[in-house]
Coordinates of C-alpha atoms in Angstrom, one line a residue:
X1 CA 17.0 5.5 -22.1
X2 CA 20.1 3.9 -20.9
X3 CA 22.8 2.4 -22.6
X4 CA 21.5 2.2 -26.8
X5 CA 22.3 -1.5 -26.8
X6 CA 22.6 -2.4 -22.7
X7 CA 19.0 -4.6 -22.8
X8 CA 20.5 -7.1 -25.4
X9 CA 23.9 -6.4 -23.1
X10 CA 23.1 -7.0 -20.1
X11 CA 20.5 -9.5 -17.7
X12 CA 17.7 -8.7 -15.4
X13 CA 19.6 -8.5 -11.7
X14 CA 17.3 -8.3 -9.3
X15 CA 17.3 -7.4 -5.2
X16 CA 18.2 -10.2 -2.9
X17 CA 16.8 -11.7 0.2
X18 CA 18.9 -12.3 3.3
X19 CA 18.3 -16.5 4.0
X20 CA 14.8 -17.5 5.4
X21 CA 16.9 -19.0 8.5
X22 CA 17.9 -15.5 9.5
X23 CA 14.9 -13.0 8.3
X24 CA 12.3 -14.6 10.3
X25 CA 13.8 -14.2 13.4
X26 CA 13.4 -10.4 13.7
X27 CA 11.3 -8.0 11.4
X28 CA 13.5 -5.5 10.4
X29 CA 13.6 -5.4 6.4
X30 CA 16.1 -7.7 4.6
X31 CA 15.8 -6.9 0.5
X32 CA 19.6 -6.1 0.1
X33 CA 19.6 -3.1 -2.2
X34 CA 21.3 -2.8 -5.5
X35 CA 25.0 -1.9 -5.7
X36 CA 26.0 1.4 -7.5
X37 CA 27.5 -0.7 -10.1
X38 CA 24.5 -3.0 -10.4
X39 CA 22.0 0.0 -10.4
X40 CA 23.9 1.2 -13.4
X41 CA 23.8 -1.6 -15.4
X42 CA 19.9 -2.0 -14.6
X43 CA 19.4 1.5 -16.0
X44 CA 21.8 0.2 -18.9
X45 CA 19.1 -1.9 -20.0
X46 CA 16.3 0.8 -20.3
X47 CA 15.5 0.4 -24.2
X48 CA 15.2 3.6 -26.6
X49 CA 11.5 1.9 -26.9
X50 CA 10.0 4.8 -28.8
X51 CA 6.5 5.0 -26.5
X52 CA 7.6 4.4 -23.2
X53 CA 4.4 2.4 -21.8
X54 CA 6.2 2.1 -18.2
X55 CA 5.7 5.8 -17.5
X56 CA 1.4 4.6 -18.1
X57 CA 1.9 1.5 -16.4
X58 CA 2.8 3.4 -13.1
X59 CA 0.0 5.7 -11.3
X60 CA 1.8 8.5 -10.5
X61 CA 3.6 8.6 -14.0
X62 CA 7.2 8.2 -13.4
X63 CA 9.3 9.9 -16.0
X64 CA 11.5 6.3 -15.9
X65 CA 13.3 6.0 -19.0
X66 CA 15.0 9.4 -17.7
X67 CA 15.9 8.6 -14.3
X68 CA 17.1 5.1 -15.8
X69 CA 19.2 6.5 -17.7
X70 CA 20.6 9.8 -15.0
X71 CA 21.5 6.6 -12.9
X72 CA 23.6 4.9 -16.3
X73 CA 25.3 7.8 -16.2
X74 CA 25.9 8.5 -12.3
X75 CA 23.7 11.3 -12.0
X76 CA 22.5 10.2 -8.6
X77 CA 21.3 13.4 -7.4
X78 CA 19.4 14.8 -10.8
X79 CA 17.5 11.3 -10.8
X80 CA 16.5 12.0 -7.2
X81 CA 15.0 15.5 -8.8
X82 CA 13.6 13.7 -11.4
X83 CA 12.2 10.6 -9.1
X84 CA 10.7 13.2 -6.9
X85 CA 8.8 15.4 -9.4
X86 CA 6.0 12.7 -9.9
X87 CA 6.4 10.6 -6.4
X88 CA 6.8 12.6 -3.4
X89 CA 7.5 9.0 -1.4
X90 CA 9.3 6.7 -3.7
X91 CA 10.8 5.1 -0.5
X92 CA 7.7 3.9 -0.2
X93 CA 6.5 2.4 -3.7
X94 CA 10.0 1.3 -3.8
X95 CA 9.7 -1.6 -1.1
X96 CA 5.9 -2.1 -1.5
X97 CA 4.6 -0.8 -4.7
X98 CA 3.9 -4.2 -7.0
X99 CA 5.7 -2.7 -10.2
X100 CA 2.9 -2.4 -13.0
X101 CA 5.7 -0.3 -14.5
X102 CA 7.4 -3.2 -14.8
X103 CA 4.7 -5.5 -16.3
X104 CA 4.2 -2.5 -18.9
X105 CA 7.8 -2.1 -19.8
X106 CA 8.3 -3.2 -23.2
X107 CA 11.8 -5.0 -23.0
X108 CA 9.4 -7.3 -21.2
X109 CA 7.6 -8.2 -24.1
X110 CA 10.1 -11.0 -25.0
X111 CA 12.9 -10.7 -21.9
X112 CA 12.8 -9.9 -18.2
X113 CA 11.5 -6.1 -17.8
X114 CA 13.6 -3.4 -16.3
X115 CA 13.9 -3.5 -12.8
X116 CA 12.5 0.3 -12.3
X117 CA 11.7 -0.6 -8.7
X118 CA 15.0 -1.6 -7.7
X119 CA 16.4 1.3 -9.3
X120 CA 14.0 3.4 -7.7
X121 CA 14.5 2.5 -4.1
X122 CA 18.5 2.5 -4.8
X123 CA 17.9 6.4 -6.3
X124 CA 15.9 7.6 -2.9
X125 CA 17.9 5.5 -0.5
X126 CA 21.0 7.4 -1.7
X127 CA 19.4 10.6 -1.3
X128 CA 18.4 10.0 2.0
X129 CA 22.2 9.0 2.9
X130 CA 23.5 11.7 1.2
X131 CA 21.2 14.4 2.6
X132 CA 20.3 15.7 -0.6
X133 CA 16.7 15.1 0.9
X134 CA 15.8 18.4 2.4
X135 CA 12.5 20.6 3.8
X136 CA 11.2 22.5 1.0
X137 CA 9.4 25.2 2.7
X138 CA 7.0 27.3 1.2
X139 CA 8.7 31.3 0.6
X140 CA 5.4 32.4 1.3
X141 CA 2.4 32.0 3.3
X142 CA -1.3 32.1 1.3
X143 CA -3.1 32.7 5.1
X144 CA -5.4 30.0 3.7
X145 CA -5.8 26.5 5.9
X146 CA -7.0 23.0 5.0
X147 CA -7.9 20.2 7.1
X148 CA -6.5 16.5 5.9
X149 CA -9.0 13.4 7.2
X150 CA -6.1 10.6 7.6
X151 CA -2.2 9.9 7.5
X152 CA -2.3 7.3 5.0
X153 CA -0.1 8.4 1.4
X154 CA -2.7 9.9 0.4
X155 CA -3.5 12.4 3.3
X156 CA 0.6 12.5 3.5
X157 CA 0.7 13.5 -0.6
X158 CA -1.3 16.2 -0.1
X159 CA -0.3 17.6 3.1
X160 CA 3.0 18.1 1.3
X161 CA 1.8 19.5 -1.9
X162 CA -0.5 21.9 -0.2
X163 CA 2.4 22.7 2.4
X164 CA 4.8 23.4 -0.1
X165 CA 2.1 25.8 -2.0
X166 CA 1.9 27.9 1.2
X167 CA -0.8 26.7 2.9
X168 CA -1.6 25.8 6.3
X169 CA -2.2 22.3 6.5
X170 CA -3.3 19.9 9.5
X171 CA -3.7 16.4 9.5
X172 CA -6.2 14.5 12.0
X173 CA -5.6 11.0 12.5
X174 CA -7.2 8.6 14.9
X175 CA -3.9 6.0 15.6
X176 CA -1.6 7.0 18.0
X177 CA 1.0 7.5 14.6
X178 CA 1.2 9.3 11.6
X179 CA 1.1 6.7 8.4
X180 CA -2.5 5.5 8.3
X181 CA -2.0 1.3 6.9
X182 CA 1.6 2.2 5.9
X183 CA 2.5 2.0 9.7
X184 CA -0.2 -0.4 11.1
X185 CA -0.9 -2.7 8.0
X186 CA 2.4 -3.4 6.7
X187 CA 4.8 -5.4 8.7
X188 CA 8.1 -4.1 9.4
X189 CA 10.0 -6.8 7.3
X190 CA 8.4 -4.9 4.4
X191 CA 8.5 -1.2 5.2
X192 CA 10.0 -0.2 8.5
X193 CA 8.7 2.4 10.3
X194 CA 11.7 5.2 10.7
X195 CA 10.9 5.3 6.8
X196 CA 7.9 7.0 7.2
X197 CA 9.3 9.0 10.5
X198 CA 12.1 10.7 8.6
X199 CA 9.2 11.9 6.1
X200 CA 7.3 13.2 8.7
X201 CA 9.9 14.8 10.1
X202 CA 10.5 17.0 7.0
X203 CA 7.2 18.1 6.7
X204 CA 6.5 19.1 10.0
X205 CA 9.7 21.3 8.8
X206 CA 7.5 22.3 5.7
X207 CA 4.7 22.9 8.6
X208 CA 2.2 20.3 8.4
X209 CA 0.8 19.7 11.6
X210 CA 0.1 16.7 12.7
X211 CA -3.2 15.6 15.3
X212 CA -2.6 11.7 16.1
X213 CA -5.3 9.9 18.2
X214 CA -8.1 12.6 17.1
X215 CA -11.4 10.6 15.4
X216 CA -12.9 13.2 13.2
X217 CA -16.6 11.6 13.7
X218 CA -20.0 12.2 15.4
X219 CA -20.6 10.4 18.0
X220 CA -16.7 8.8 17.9
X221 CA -18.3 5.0 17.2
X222 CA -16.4 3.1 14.8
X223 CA -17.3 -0.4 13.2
X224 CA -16.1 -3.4 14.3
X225 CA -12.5 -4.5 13.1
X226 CA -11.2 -0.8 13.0
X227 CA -8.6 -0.2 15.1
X228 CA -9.2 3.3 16.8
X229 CA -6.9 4.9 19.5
X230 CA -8.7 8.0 19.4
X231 CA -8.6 10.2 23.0
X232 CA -10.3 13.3 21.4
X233 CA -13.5 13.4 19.0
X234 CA -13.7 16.1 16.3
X235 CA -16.7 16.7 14.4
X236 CA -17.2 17.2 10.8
X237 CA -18.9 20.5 11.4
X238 CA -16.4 21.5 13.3
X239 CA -13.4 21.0 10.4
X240 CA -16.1 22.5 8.1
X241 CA -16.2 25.9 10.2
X242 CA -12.7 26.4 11.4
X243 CA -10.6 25.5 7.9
X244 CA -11.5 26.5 4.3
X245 CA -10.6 23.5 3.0
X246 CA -11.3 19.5 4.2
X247 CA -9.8 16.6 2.6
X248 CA -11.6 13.4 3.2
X249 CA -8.4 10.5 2.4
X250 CA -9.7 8.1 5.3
X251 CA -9.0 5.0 3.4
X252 CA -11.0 2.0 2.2
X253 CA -11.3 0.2 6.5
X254 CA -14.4 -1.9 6.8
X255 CA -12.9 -5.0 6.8
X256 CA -14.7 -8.0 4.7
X257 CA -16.1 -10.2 7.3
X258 CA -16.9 -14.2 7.0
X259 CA -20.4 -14.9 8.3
X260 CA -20.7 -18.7 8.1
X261 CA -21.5 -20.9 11.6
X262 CA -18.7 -20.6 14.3
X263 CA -17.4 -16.5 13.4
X264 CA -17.8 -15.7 16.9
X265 CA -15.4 -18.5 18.0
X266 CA -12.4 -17.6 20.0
X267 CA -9.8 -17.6 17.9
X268 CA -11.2 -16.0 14.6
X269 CA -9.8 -12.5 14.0
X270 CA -9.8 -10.0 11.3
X271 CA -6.5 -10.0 9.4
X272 CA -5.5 -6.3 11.0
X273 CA -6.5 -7.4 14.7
X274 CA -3.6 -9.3 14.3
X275 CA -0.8 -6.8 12.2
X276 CA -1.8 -3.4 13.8
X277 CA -1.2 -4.6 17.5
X278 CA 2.1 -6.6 15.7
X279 CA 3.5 -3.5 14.7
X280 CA 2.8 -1.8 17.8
X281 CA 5.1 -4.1 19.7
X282 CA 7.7 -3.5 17.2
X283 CA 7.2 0.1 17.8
X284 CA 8.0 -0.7 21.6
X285 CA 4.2 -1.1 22.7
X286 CA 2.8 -3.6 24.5
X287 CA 3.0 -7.6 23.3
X288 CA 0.8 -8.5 20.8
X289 CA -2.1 -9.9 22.3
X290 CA -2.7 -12.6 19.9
X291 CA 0.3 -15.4 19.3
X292 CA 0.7 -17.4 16.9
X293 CA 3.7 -19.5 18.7
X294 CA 2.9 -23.3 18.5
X295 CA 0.0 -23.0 16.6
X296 CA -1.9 -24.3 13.3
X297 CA -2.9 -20.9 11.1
X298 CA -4.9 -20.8 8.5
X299 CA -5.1 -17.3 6.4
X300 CA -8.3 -17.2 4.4
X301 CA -7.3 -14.4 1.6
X302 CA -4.6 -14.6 -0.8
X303 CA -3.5 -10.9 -1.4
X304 CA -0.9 -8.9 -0.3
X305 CA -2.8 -8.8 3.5
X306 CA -3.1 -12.4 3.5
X307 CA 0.8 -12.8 2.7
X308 CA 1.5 -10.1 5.4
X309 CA -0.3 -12.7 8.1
X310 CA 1.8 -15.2 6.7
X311 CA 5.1 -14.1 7.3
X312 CA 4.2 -12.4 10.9
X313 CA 2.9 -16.2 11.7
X314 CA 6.2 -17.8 10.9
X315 CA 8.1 -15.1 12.6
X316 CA 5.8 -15.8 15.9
X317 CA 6.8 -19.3 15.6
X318 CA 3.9 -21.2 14.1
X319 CA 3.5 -24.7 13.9
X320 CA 1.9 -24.7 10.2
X321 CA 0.4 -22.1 8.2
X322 CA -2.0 -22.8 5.4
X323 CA -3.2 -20.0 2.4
X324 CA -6.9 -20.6 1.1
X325 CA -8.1 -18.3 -1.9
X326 CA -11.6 -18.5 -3.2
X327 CA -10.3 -18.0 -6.2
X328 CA -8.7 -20.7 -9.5
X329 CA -4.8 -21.0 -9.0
X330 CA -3.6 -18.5 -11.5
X331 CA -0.9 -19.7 -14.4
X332 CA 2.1 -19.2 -13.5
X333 CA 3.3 -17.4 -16.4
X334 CA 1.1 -15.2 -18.1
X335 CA 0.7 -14.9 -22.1
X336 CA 2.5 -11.7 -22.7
X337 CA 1.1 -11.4 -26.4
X338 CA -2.9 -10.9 -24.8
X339 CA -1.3 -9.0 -21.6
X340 CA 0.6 -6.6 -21.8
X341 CA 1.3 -3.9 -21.3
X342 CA -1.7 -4.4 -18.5
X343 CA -1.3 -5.6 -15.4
X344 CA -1.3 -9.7 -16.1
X345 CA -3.1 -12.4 -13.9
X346 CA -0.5 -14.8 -12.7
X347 CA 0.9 -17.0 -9.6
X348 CA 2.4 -14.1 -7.5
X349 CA 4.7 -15.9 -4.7
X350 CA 5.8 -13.4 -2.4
X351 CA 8.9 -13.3 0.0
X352 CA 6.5 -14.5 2.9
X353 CA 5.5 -17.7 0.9
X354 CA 9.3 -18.5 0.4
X355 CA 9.4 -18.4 4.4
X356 CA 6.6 -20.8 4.3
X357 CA 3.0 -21.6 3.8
X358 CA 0.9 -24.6 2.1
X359 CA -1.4 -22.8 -0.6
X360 CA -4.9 -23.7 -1.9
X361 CA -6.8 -22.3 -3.8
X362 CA -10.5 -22.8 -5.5
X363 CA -11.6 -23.4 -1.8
X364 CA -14.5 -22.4 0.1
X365 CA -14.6 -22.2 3.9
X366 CA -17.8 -23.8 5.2
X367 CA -18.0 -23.4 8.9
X368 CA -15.7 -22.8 12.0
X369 CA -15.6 -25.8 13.9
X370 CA -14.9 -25.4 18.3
X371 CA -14.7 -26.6 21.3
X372 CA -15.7 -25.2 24.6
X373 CA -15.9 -21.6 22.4
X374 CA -12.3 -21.9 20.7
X375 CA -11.7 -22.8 17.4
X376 CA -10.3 -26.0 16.5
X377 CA -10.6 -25.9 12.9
X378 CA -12.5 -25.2 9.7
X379 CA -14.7 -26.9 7.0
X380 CA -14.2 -26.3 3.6
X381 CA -15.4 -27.7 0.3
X382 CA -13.5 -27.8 -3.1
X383 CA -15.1 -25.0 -6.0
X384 CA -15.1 -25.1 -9.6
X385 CA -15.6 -22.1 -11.5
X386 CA -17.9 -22.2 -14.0
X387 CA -18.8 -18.9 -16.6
X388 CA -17.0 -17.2 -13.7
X389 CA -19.3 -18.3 -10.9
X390 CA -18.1 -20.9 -8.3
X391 CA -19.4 -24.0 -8.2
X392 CA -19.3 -26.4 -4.9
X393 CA -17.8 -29.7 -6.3
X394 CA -20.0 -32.9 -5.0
X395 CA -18.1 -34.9 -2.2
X396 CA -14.9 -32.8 -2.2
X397 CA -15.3 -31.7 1.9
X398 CA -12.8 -31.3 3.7
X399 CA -11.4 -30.0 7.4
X400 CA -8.5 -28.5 8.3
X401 CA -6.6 -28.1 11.9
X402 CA -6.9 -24.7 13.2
X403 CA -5.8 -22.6 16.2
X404 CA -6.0 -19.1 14.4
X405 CA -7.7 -18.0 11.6
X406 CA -7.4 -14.6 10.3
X407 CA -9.7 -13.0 7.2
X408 CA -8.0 -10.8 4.9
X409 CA -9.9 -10.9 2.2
X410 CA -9.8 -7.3 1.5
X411 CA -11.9 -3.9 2.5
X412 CA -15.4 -3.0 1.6
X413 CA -15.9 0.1 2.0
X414 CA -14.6 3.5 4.0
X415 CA -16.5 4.3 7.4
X416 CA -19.8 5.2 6.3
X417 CA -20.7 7.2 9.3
X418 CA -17.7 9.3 8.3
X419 CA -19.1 10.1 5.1
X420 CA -22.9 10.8 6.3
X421 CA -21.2 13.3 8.6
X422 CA -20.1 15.4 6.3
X423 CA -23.0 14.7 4.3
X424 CA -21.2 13.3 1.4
X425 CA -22.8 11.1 -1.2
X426 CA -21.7 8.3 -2.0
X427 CA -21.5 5.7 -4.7
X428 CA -22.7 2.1 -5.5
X429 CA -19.6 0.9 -3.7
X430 CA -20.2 3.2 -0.3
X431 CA -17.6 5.2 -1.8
X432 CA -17.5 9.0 -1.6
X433 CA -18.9 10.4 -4.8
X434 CA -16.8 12.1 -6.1
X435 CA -15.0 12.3 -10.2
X436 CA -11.6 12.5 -11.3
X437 CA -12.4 14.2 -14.6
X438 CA -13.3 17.8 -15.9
X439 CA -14.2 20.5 -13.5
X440 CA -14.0 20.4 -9.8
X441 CA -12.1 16.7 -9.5
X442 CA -11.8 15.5 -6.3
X443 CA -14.6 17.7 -5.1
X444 CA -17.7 16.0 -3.3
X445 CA -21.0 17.8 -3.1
X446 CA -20.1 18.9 0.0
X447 CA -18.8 22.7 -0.4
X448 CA -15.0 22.8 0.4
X449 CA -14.9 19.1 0.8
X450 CA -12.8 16.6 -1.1
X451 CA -11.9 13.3 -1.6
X452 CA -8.9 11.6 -2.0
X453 CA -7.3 7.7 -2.2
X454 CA -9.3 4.7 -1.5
X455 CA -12.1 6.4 0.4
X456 CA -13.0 7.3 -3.0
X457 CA -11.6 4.7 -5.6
X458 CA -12.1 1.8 -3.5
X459 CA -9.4 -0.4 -2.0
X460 CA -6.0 0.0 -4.2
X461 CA -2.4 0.6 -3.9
X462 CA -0.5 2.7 -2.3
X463 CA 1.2 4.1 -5.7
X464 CA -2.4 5.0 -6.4
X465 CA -2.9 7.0 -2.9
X466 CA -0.1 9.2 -3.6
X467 CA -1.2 9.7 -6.8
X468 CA -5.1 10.8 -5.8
X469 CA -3.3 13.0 -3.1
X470 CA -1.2 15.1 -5.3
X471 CA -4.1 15.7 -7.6
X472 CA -6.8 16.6 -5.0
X473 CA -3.8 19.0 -3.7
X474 CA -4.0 21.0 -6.9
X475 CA -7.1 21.1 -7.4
X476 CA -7.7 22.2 -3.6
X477 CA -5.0 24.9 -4.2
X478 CA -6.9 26.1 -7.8
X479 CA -10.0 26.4 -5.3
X480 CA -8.2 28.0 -3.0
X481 CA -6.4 30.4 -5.1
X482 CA -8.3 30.5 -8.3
X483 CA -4.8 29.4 -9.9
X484 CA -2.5 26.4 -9.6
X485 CA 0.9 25.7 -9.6
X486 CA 1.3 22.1 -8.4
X487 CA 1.6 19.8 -11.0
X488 CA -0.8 17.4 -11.7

C-alpha cells in the first residue's frame, strides 16, 4: 500500500495527451508520462484494501500494492525488481495493456481506481533511462535447445525465461522484424518500435537468437490476409529433429472476413493490409500502398484494431472516417455494484476517437456497392438485439459514402496448416489443444511440442501473451530438466 490515508488524500491524475492538432501529424507516441512527483502521489493512493483484487485482475499477477507503494516512497529501482518479477515487458502493457487491474482495484468501487498503468510505465521508463535494465545471462549453459514458433510476447516471454534458465533458445519468425502484432499491428502512436528493439537487444545479450523472414510451414502457403515476408521455409519436422524442445506461440492471424456482395471490390481491405505495410514505412520501408488522403473511410469493427485504423486514417489525411459495430452501444458508465471487480462492459473511447470518427453502432453492413470495380460505398441496415440475437429492424436501410473500407473485426483462428504440420489437435475453436491445468500444461499431443498465447487461448491481450509465455517456459524447462526454477 501507499500512503494509509493518500486515496481519501489525494485524486485520480491521470497521463496526458499532447493536442489532437499536433499528434496526428506524425506517429511517434504522445501520452506524456507521469512526473516523479505525480507518480508518488498515484502510489499514495494505493489503499491498505485487505485482499488486493488488482493483483487478480491483471494476467500476469502484478504484485501492485507493493510496487505502488516502493514508488510512494522513491524506491524507483526496487519497484523496477519488483515490476519485473511477474512482467518481463511492462513497457509494453504499460502503453497498451487496457488495465483490468484497474477495473478490479477496489478504491474503484466508489472513486476513480489507482492508476497502476501509469505508474507502471513511469517505473520501467525510469529504468530504462537509468540503465538499471541490464542482460541477465544465464551462469550456466543446460546444452539443451528449444525452438520458439513466433516473436509476438508470447514467443518473446519465453525466449527470455528459457534464456535466462540456460538454455539455447531460437526464435523463427516469418516478418522481416522481431515483435510478431506488437511491431506490425500496433501503430507507432501507441507503441513505438525502438521499445521493442532495445528488448531485443538484451536478449540477443542473454543469447536468444533470432531467425526473421523464416516461415516454419510445409509447403510455405499462407491464407489470405496474412502478411508473410518469408525468404526461407522451415518445416515442422525439421524443428522437431534438430531441437528438443518446440514452442508453437504463432498467434491467433486468420483474419475475420465479410462475405456479403461486392468483397472483391477495389478498395476493401483487411484491417492489417492496411497497418502492417503503415508501420513498415514508419520503419523506413517503402510508402504504404494504400492511402487514405482525401478519402471517405469506413472501419467496420469497433475494438482496439478498428480504433488503430482510425487514427492511421486521420493521420493519412482523410476526408471522414465512420466506426460501425454490430454490436448495442454500451452504457457509458457501468454499475460497479454487479461489475466489479470483472472486467465491466462500457463505452470505451479511445485516444484515436478523440482525433476523430463518427460512431455507430447496432449496424449491419449489407453489401459493397462499386463502380467500374472500386468501391463507392456500403449498405447497411439498422439491428435490434433481441434475447441476444440481432434482429434487422423493417425500413431502417441505409448507405454510406465510401472510398476505403477496412474489416477488423477480430481473428478466427491461428494458421491451421501450421498446426496440421506438426500434427497438433486442435479444439472447437481451431485452437491448438492444449490445457493450462495439472500435469504437462502447455504441452500438445505432439511429444516435445507446446503451445503458448493466442494460438492456444484464442485472440486476447497482450498481458495475456506474456503471461502464457512465462508459464509454458517453466513447464518446458521442468521437461527439460525434470526440475524448475522459473516462476510460474
Amino acid at each position: 500500500m501507499g500512503k494509509p490515508t493518500g486515496f481519501l488524500e489525494f485524486e485520480r491524475v491521470s497521463e496526458s495527451y499532447a493536442p489532437v492538432a499536433e499528434r496526428v501529424k506524425h506517429y511517434k507516441e504522445f501520452v506524456l508520462r507521469l512526473t516523479d512527483d505525480a507518480a508518488k502521489t498515484q502510489g499514495a493512493r494505493c489503499m491498505d484494501c485487505g485482499i488486493p483484487f488488482c493483483n487478480n485482475g491483471c494476467p500476469v499477477n502484478n504484485i501492485i500494492p507493493d510496487w505502488n507503494d516502493l514508488v510512494y516512497r522513491g524506491n524507483w529501482q526496487e519497484a523496477l525488481q519488483v515490476l519485473h518479477s511477474t512482467n518481463n515487458f511492462p513497457e509494453f502493457t504499460g502503453r497498451i495493456c487496457p488495465a483490468p487491474c484497474e477495473a478490479a482495484c477496489t478504491l474503484g468501487i466508489n472513486a476513480d481506481p489507482v492508476g497502476i498503468k501509469s505508474i507502471e510505465r513511469y517505473i520501467v521508463d525510469k529504468g530504462w533511462e537509468n540503465n538499471w535494465i541490464a542482460p541477465q545471462i544465464a551462469p550456466v549453459k543446460t546444452g539443451k535447445t528449444v525452438a520458439i514458433v513466433g516473436s509476438g510476447p508470447a514467443g518473446m516471454a519465453a525466449a527470455q525465461q528459457l534464456a535466462r534458465a540456460g538454455h539455447s533458445v531460437t526464435v523463427f519468425e516469418k516478418n522481416d522484424r522481431v515483435g510478431g502484432l506488437l511491431r506490425y499491428g500496433i501503430p507507432d502512436f501507441k507503441l513505438e518500435k525502438s521499445v521493442i528493439d532495445r528488448r531485443m537487444t538484451q536478449m540477443e545479450a542473454e543469447g536468444v537468437v533470432f531467425r526473421t523472414r523464416t516461415l516454419v510451414a510445409v509447403d510455405g502457403k499462407l491464407p489470405a490476409g496474412i502478411v508473410n515476408d518469408a525468404t526461407t521455409v522451415v518445416t515442422p519436422e525439421q524443428l522437431k529433429a534438430e531441437f528438443d524442445a518446440v514452442l508453437l506461440a504463432g498467434g491467433s492471424e486468420v483474419p475475420r472476413d465479410l462475405p456479403v456482395p461486392g468483397r472483391e471490390l477495389s478498395g476493401v481491405h483487411y484491417a492489417l493490409e492496411f497497418l502492417i505495410p503503415q508501420n513498415k514505412t514508419v520503419a523506413g520501408d517503402a510508402p504504404n500502398p494504400i492511402s487514405a488522403a482525401g478519402k471517405h473511410v469506413v472501419v467496420i469493427g469497433g475494438g482496439d484494431t478498428g480504433s488503430d485504423c482510425v487514427g492511421t486514417s486521420n493521420r493519412h489525411g482523410a476526408v471522414a472516417v465512420t466506426q460501425l459495430e454490430v454490436m448495442p452501444m454500451p452504457p457509458e458508465q457501468e454499475n460497479k455494484s454487479v461489475t466489479w471487480p470483472y472486467w465491466p462492459v462500457k463505452l470505451r473511447t479511445s485516444s484515436s476517437h478523440d482525433e476523430g470518427v463518427e460512431r455507430d453502432f447496432s449496424v449491419m453492413t449489407k453489401e459493397f456497392v462499386g463502380e467500374n470495380g472500386k468501391l463507392t460505398a456500403i449498405k447497411c441496415v439498422r439491428l435490434e438485439w433481441q434475447a441476444g440475437k440481432p434482429v434487422e429492424v423493417p425500413g431502417s436501410e441505409f448507405e454510406i459514402k465510401a472510398d476505403l473500407v477496412f474489416l477488423a473485426m477480430g481473428f478466427t483462428n491461428p494458421i491451421a496448416s501450421i498446426l496440421e504440420g506438426f500434427g497438433v489437435e486442435r479444439d472447437g475453436r481451431g485452437n491448438a489443444k492444449a490445457t493450462t491445468d495439472g500435469a504437462g500444461c502447455y504441452a500438445t499431443n505432439v511429444e516435445k511440442v507446446f503451445a503458448a498465447g493466442d494460438v492456444r487461448r484464442g485472440q486476447s491481450l497482450v498481458v495475456w501473451a506474456i503471461r502464457e509465455g512465462r508459464q509454458a517456459a517453466r513447464e518446458i524447462d521442468a521437461s527439460l530438466m525434470g526440475t524448475t526454477l522459473l516462476p510460474r
